[in-house]
PDB file of C-alpha atoms and ligand atoms in Angstrom:
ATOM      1  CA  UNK A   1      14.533   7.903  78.672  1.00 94.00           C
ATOM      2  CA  UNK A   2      12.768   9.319  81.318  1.00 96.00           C
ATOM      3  CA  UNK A   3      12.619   7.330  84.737  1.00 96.00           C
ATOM      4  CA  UNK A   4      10.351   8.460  87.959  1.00 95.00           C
ATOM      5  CA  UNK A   5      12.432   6.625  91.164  1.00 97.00           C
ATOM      6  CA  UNK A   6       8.853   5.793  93.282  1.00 94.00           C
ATOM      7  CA  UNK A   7       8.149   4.024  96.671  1.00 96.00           C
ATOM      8  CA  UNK A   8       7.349   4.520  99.956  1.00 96.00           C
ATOM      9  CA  UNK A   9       8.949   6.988 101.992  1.00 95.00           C
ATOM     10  CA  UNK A  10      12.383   5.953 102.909  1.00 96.00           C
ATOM     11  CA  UNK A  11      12.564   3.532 100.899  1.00 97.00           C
ATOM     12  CA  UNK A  12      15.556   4.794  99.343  1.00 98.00           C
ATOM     13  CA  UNK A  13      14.365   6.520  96.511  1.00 97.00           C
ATOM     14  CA  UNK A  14      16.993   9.581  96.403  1.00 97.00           C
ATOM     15  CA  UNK A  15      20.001   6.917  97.524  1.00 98.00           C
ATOM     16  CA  UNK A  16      18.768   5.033  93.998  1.00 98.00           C
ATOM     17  CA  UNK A  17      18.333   7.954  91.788  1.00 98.00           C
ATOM     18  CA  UNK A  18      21.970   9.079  92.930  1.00 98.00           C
ATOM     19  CA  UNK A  19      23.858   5.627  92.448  1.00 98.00           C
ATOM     20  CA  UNK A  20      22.169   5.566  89.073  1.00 98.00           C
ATOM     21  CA  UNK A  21      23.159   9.238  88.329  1.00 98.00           C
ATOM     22  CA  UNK A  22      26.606   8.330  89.431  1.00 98.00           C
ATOM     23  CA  UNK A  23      26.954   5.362  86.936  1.00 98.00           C
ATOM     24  CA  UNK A  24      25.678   7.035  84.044  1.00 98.00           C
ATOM     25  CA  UNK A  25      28.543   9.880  85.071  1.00 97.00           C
ATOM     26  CA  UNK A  26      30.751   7.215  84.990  1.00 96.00           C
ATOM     27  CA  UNK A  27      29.787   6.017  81.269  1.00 96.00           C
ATOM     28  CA  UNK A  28      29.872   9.584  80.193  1.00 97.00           C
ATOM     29  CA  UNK A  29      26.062   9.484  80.125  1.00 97.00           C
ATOM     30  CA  UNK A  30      24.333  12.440  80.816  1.00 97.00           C
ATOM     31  CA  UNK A  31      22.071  12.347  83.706  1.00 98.00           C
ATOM     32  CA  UNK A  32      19.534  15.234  84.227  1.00 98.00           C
ATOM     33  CA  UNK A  33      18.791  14.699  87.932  1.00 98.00           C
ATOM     34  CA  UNK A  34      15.010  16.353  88.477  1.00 97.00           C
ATOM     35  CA  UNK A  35      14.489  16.761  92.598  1.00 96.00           C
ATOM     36  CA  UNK A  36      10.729  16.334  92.613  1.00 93.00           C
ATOM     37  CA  UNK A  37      10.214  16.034  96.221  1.00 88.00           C
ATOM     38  CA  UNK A  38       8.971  19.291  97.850  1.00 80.00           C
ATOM     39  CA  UNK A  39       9.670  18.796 101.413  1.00 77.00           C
ATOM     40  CA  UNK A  40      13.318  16.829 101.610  1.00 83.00           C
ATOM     41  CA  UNK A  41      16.221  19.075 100.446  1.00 85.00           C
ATOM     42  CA  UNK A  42      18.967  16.955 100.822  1.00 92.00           C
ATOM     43  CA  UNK A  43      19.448  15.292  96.995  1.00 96.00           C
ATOM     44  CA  UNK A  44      22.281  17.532  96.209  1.00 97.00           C
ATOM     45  CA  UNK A  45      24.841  16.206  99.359  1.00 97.00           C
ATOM     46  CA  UNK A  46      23.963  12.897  98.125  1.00 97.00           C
ATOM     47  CA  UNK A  47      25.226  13.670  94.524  1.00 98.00           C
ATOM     48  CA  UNK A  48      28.314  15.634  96.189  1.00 97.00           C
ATOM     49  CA  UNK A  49      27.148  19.153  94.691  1.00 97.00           C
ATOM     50  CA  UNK A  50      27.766  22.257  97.530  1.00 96.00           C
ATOM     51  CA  UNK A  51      24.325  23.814  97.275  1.00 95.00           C
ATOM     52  CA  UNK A  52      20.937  22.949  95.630  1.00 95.00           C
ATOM     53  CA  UNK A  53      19.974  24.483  92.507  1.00 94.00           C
ATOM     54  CA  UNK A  54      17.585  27.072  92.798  1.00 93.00           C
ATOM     55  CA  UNK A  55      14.599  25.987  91.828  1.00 91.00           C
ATOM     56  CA  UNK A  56      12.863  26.208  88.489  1.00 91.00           C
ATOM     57  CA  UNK A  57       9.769  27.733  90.811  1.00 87.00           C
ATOM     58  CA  UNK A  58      11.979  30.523  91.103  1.00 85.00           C
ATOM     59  CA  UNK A  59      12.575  30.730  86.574  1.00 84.00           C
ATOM     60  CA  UNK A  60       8.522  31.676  86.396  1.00 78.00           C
ATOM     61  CA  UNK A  61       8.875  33.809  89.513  1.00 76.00           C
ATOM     62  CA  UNK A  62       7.316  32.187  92.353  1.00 67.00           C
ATOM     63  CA  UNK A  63       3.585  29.774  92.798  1.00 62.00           C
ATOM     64  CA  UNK A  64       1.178  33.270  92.372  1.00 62.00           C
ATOM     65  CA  UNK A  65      -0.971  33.387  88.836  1.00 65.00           C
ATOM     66  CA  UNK A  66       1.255  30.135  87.583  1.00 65.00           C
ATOM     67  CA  UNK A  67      -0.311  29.832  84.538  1.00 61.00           C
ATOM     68  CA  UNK A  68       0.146  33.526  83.442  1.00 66.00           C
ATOM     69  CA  UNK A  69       3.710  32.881  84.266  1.00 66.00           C
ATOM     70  CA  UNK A  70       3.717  29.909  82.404  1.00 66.00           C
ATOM     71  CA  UNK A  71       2.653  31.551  79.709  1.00 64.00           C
ATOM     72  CA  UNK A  72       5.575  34.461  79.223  1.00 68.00           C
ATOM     73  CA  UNK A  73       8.800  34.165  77.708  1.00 66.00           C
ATOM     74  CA  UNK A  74      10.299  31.698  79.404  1.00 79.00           C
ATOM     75  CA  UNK A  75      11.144  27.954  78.729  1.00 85.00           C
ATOM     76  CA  UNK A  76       7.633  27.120  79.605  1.00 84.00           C
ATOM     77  CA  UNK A  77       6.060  28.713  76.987  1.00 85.00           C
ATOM     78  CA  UNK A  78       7.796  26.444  74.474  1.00 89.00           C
ATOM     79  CA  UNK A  79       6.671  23.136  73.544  1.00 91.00           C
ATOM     80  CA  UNK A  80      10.011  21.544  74.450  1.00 95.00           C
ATOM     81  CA  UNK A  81      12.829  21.802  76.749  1.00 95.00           C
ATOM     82  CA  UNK A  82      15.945  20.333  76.178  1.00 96.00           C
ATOM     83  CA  UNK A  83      18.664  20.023  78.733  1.00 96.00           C
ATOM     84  CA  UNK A  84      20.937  22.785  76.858  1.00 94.00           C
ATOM     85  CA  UNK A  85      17.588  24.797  77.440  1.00 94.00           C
ATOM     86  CA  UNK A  86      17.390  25.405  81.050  1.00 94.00           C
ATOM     87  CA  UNK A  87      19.253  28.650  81.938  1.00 93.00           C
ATOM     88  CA  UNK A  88      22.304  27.596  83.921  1.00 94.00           C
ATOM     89  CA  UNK A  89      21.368  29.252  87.028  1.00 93.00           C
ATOM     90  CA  UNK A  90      18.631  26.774  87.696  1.00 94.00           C
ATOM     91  CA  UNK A  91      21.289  24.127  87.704  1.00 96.00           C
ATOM     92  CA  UNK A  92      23.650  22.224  89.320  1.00 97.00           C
ATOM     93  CA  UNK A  93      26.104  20.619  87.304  1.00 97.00           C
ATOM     94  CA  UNK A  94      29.386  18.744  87.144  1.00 95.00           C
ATOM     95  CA  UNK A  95      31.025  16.186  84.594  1.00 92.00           C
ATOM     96  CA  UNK A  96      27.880  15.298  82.815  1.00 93.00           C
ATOM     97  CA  UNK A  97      25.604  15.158  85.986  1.00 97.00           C
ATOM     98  CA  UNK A  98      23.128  17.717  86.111  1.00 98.00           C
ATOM     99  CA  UNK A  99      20.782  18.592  89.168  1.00 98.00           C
ATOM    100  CA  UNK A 100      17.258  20.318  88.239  1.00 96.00           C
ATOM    101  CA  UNK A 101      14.829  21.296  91.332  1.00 94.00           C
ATOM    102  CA  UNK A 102      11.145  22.010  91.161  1.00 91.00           C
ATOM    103  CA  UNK A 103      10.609  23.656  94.157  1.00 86.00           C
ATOM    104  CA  UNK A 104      10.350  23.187  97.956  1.00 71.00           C
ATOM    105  CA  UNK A 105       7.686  23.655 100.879  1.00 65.00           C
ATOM    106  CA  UNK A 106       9.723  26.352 103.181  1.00 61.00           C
ATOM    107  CA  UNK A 107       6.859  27.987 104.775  1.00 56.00           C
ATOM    108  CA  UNK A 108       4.217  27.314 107.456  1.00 53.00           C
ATOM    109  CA  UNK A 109       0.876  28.332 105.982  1.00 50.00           C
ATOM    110  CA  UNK A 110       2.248  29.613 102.092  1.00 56.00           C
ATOM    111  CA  UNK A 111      -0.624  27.349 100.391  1.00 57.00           C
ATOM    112  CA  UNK A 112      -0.847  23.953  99.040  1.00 58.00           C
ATOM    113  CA  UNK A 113       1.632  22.646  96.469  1.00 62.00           C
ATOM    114  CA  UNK A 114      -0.284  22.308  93.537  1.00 72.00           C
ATOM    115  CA  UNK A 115       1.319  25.091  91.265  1.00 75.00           C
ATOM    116  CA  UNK A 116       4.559  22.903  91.961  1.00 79.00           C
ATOM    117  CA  UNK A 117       2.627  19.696  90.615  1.00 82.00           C
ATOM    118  CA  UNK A 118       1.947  22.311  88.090  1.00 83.00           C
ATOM    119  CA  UNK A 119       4.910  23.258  86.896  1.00 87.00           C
ATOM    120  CA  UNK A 120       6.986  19.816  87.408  1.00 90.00           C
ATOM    121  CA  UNK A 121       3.937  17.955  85.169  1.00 89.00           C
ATOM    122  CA  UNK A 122       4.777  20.390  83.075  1.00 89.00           C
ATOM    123  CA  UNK A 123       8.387  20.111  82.929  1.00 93.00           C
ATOM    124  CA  UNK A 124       8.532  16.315  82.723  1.00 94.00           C
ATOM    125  CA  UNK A 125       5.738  16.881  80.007  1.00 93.00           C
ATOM    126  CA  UNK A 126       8.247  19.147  77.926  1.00 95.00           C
ATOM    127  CA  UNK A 127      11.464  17.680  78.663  1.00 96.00           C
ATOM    128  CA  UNK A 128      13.269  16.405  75.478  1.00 96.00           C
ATOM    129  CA  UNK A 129      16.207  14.465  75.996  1.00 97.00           C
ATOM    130  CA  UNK A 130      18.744  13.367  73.324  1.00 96.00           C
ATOM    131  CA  UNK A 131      20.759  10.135  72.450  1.00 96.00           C
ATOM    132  CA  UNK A 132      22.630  10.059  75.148  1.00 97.00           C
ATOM    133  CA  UNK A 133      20.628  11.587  78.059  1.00 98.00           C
ATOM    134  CA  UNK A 134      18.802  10.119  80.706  1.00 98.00           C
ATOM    135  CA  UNK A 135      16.527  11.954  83.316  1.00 98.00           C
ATOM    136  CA  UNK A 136      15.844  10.567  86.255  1.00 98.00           C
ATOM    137  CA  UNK A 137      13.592  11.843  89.018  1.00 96.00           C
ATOM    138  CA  UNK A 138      13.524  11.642  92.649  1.00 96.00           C
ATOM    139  CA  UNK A 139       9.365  11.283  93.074  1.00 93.00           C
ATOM    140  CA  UNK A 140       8.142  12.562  96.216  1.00 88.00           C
ATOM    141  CA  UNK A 141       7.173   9.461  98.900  1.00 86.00           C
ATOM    142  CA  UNK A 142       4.218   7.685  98.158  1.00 84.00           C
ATOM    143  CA  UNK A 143       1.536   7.878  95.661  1.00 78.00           C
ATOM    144  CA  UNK A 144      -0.524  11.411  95.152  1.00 77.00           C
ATOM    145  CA  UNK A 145       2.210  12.281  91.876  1.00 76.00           C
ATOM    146  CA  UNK A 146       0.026  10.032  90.353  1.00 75.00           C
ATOM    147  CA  UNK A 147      -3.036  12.122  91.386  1.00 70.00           C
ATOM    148  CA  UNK A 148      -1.645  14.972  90.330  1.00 70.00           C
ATOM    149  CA  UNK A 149      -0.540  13.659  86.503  1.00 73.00           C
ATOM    150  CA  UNK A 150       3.495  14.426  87.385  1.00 76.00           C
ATOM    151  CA  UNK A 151       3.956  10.952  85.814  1.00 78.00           C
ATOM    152  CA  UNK A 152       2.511  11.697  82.787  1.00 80.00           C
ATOM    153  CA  UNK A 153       5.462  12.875  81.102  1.00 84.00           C
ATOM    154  CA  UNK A 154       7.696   9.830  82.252  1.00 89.00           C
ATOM    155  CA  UNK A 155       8.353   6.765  80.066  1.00 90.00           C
ATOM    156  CA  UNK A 156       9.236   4.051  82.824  1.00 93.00           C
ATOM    157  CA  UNK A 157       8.668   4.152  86.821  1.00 94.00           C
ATOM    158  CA  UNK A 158      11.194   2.263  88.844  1.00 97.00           C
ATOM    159  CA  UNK A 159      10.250   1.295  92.462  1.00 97.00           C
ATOM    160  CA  UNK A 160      12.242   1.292  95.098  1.00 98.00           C
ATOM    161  CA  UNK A 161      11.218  -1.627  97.596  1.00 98.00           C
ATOM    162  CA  UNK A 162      12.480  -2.253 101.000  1.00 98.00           C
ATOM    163  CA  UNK A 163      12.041  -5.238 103.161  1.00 98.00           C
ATOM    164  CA  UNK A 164       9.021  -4.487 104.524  1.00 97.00           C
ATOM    165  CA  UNK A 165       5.260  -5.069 104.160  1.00 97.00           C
ATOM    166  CA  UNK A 166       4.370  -1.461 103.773  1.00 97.00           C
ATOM    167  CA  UNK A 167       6.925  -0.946 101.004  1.00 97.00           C
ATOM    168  CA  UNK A 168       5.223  -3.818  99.272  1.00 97.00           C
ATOM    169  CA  UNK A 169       2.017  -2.156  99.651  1.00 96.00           C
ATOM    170  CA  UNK A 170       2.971   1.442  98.094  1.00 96.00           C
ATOM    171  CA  UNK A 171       4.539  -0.821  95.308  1.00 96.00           C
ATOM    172  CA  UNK A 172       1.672  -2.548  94.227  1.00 96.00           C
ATOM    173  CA  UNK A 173      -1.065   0.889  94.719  1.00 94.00           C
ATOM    174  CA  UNK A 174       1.942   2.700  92.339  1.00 93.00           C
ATOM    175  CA  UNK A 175       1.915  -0.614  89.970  1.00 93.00           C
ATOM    176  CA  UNK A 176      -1.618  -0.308  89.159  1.00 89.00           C
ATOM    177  CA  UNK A 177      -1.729   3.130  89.134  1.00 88.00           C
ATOM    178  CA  UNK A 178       1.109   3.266  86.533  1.00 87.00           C
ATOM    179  CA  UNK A 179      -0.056   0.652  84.653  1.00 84.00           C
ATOM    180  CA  UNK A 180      -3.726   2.433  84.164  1.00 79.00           C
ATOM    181  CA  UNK A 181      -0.842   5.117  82.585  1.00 79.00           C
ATOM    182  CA  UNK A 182       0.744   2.897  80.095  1.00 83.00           C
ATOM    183  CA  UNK A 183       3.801   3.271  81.853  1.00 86.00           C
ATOM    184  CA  UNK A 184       6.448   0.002  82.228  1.00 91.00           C
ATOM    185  CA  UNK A 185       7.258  -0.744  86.042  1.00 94.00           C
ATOM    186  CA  UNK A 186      10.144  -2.466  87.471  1.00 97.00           C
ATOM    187  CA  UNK A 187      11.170  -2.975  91.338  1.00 98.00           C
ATOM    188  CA  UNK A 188      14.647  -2.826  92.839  1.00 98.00           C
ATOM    189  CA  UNK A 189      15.244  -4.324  96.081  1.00 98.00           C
ATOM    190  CA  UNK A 190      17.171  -1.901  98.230  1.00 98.00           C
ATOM    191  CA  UNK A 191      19.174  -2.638 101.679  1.00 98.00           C
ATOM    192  CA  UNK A 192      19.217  -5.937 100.948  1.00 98.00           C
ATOM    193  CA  UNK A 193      21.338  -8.556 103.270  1.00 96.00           C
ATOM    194  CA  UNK A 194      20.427 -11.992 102.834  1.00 97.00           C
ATOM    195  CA  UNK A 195      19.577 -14.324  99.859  1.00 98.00           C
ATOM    196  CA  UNK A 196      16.307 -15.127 101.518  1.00 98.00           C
ATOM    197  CA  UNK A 197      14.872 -11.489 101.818  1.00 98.00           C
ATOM    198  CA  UNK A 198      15.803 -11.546  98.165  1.00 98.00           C
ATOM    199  CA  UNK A 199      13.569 -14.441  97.327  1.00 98.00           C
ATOM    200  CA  UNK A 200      10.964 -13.708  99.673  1.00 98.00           C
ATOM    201  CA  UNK A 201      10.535  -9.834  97.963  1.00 98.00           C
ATOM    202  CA  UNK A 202      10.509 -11.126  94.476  1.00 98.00           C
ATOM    203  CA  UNK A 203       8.189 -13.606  94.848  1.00 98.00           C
ATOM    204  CA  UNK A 204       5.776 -11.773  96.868  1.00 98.00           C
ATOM    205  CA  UNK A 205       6.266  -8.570  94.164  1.00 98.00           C
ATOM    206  CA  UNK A 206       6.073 -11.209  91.301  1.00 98.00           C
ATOM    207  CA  UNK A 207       2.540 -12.232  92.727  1.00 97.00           C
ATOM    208  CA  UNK A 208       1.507  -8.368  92.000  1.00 96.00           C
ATOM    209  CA  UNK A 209       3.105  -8.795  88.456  1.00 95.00           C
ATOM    210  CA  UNK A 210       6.006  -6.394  89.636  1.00 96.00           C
ATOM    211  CA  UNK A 211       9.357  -7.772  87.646  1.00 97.00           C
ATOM    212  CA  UNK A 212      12.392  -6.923  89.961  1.00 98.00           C
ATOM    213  CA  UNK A 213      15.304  -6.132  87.663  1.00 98.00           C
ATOM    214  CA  UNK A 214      17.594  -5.040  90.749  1.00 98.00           C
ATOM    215  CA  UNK A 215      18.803  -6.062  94.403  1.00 98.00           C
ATOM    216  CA  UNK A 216      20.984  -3.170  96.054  1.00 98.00           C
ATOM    217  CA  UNK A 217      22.589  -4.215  99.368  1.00 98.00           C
ATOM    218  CA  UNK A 218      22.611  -2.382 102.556  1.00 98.00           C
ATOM    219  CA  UNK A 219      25.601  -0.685 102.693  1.00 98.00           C
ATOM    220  CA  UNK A 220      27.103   1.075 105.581  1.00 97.00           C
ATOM    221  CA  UNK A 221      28.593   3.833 103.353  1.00 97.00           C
ATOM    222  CA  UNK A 222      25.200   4.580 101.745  1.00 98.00           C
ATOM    223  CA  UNK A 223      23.766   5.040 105.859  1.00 98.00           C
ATOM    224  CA  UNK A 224      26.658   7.041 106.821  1.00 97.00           C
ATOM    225  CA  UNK A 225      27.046   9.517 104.124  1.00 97.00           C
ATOM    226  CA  UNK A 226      22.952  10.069 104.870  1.00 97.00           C
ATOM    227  CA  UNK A 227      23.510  10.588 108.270  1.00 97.00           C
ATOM    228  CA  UNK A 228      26.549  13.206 108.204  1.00 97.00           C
ATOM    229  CA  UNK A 229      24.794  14.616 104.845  1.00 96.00           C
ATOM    230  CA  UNK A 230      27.481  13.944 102.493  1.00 97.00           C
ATOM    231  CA  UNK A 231      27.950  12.365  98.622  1.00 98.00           C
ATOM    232  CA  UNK A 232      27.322   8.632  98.157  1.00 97.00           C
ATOM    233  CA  UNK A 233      30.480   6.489  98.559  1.00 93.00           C
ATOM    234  CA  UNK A 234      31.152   4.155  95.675  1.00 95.00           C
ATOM    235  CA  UNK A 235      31.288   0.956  97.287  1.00 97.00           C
ATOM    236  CA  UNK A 236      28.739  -2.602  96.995  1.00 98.00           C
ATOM    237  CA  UNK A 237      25.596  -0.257  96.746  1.00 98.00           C
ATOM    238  CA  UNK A 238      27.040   2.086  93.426  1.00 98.00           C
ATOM    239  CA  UNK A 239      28.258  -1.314  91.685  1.00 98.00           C
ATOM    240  CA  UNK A 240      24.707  -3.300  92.011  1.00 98.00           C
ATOM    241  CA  UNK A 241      22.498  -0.028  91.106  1.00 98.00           C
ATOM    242  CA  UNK A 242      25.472   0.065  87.562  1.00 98.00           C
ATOM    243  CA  UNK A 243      23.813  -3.479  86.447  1.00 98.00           C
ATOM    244  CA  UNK A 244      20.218  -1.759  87.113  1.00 98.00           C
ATOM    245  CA  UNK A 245      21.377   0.666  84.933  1.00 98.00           C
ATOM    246  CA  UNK A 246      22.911  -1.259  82.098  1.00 98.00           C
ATOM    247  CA  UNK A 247      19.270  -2.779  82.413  1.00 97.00           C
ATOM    248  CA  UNK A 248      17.575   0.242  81.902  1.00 97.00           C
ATOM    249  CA  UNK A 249      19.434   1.930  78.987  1.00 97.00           C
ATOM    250  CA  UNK A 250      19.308  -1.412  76.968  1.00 95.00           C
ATOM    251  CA  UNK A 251      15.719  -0.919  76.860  1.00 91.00           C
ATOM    252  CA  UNK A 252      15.755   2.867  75.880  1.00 88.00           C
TER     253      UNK A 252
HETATM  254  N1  ATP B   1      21.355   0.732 100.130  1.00 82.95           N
HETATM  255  C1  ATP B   1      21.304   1.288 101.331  1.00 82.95           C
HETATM  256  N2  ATP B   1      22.131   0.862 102.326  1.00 82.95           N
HETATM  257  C2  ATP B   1      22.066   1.396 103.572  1.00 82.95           C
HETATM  258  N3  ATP B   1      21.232   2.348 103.931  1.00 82.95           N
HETATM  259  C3  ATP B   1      20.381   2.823 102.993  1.00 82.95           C
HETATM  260  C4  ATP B   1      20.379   2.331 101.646  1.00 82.95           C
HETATM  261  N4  ATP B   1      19.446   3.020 100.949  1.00 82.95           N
HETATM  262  C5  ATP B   1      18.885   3.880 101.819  1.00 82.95           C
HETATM  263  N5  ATP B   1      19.448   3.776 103.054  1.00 82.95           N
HETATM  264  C6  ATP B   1      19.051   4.467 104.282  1.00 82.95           C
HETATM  265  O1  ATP B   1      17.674   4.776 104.191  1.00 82.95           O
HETATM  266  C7  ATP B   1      17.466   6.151 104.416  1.00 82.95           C
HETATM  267  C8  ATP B   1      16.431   6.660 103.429  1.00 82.95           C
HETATM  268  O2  ATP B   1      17.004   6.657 102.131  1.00 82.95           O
HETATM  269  P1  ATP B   1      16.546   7.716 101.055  1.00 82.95           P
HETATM  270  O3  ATP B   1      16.631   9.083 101.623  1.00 82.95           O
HETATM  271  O4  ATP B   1      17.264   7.444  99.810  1.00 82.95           O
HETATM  272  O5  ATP B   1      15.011   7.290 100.944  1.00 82.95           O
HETATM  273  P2  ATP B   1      13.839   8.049 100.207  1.00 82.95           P
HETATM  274  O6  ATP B   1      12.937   7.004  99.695  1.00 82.95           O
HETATM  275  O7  ATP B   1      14.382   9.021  99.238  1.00 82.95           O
HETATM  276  O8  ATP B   1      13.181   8.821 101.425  1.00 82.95           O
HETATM  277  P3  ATP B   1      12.063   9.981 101.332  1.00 82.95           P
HETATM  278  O9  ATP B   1      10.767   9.276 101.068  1.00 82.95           O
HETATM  279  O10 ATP B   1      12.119  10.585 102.712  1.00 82.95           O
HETATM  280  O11 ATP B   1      12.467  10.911 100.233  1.00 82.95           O
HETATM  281  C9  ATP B   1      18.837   6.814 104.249  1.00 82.95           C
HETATM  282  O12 ATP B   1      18.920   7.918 105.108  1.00 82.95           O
HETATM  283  C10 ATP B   1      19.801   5.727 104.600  1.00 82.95           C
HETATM  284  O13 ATP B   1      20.024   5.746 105.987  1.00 82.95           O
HETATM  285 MG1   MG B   2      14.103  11.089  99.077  1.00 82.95          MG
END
């Protein structure tokens, strides 16, 4: 099962798709992390690996005369990858949690970022997973993957949703642009911390035919270990985002 984590910026995208990672760990599922988002570069504190992977960019040798690249022997040039696949350099990985990164902006002026579109449409396009695999992917902020066909290759889009009108707003532009995809979308509520916000959200998302399947609290040790840049605690945030993910592997 592939999942694209989606919403507006800050919504709390990478904080979701690093709870869920850390549950799977914890039910010996594998979870193939894919950091999709080409200007933050802090995924890999928040899953409590040293350094980042170097990025699959890098495997085909930089953004110049892509497709060529794409084209040599390389994983790209097959019609699948599997996990097992990727050369273990372009990793990070630790007790069945794996960290995959397209590529990031690190350069005034070095060109748009379409050959990483590019390549990461083609990656989620290729990737194979088996029984007990699940990738999840950290979606850059807003809604211009969908322009660019990254989502194509994903089975299921999960939206992140904070309190807050604009949140709402990116949710419902990414619910109709996923459904024009075929793709299933569900909403989890994130720094939650009443009752009311809780009704309030799903109601209002329920009126734009978004189902949430998820309510994550605010929790003080997800906001700390973001501000000192450190791995996610386990504490009320981790146990609410393991029922979204019992939810989501039932269904795969
Ligand atoms: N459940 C939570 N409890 C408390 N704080 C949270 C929670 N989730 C996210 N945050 C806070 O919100 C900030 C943004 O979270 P996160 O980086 O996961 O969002 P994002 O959607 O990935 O952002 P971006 O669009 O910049 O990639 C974090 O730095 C943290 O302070
Ligand atoms: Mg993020």
């Amino acid at each position: 099962m592939k999942i694209s984590v989606c919403g507006k910026g800050g919504s709390g995208k990478s904080a979701l798709v690093t709870l869920l990672a850390k549950q799977a760990q914890d039910r010996n599922i594998t979870a193939l992390v894919v950091d999709s988002d080409e200007s933050n570069s802090g995924l890999f504190r928040m899953l409590g690996f040293e350094q980042p992977p170097v990025p699959l960019m890098e495997l085909i040798g930089g953004k110049g005369k892509l497709k060529e690249k794409m084209s040599q022997a390389n994983i790209f040039a097959e019609s699948q990858i599997f996990v097992e696949d990727i050369p273990s350099q372009y990793m990070q990985r630790k007790d069945g949690l794996v960290l995959v990164g397209i590529g990031k902006i690190l350069q005034a002026l070095e060109g748009c970022a379409c050959p990483m579109g590019v390549l990461n449409r083609e990656f989620l396009k290729k990737l194979r997973l088996t029984e007990n695999e699940i990738a999840l992917i950290d979606m850059e902020a807003g809604v211009e993957h969908f322009g660019r066909g990254i989502d194509e290759g994903i089975d299921n889009v999960l939206l992140a949703v904070e309190p807050s009108f604009e949140s709402i707003s990116v949710a419902e532009r990414i619910k109709s642009l996923a459904a024009g995809m075929d793709k299933h979308v569900w909403a989890v509520l994130n720094k939650i911390d009443s009752q009311d916000i809780v009704m309030k959200l799903t109601d209002e998302l329920k009126t734009k035919g978004i189902e949430v399947v998820g309510v994550v609290p605010h929790d003080p040790l997800v906001f700390d270990a973001c501000l000192r840049g450190q791995a996610l605690g386990k504490g009320k945030a981790f146990r609410a985002a393991g029922k979204v993910l019992d939810f989501l592997w039932a269904k795969h």
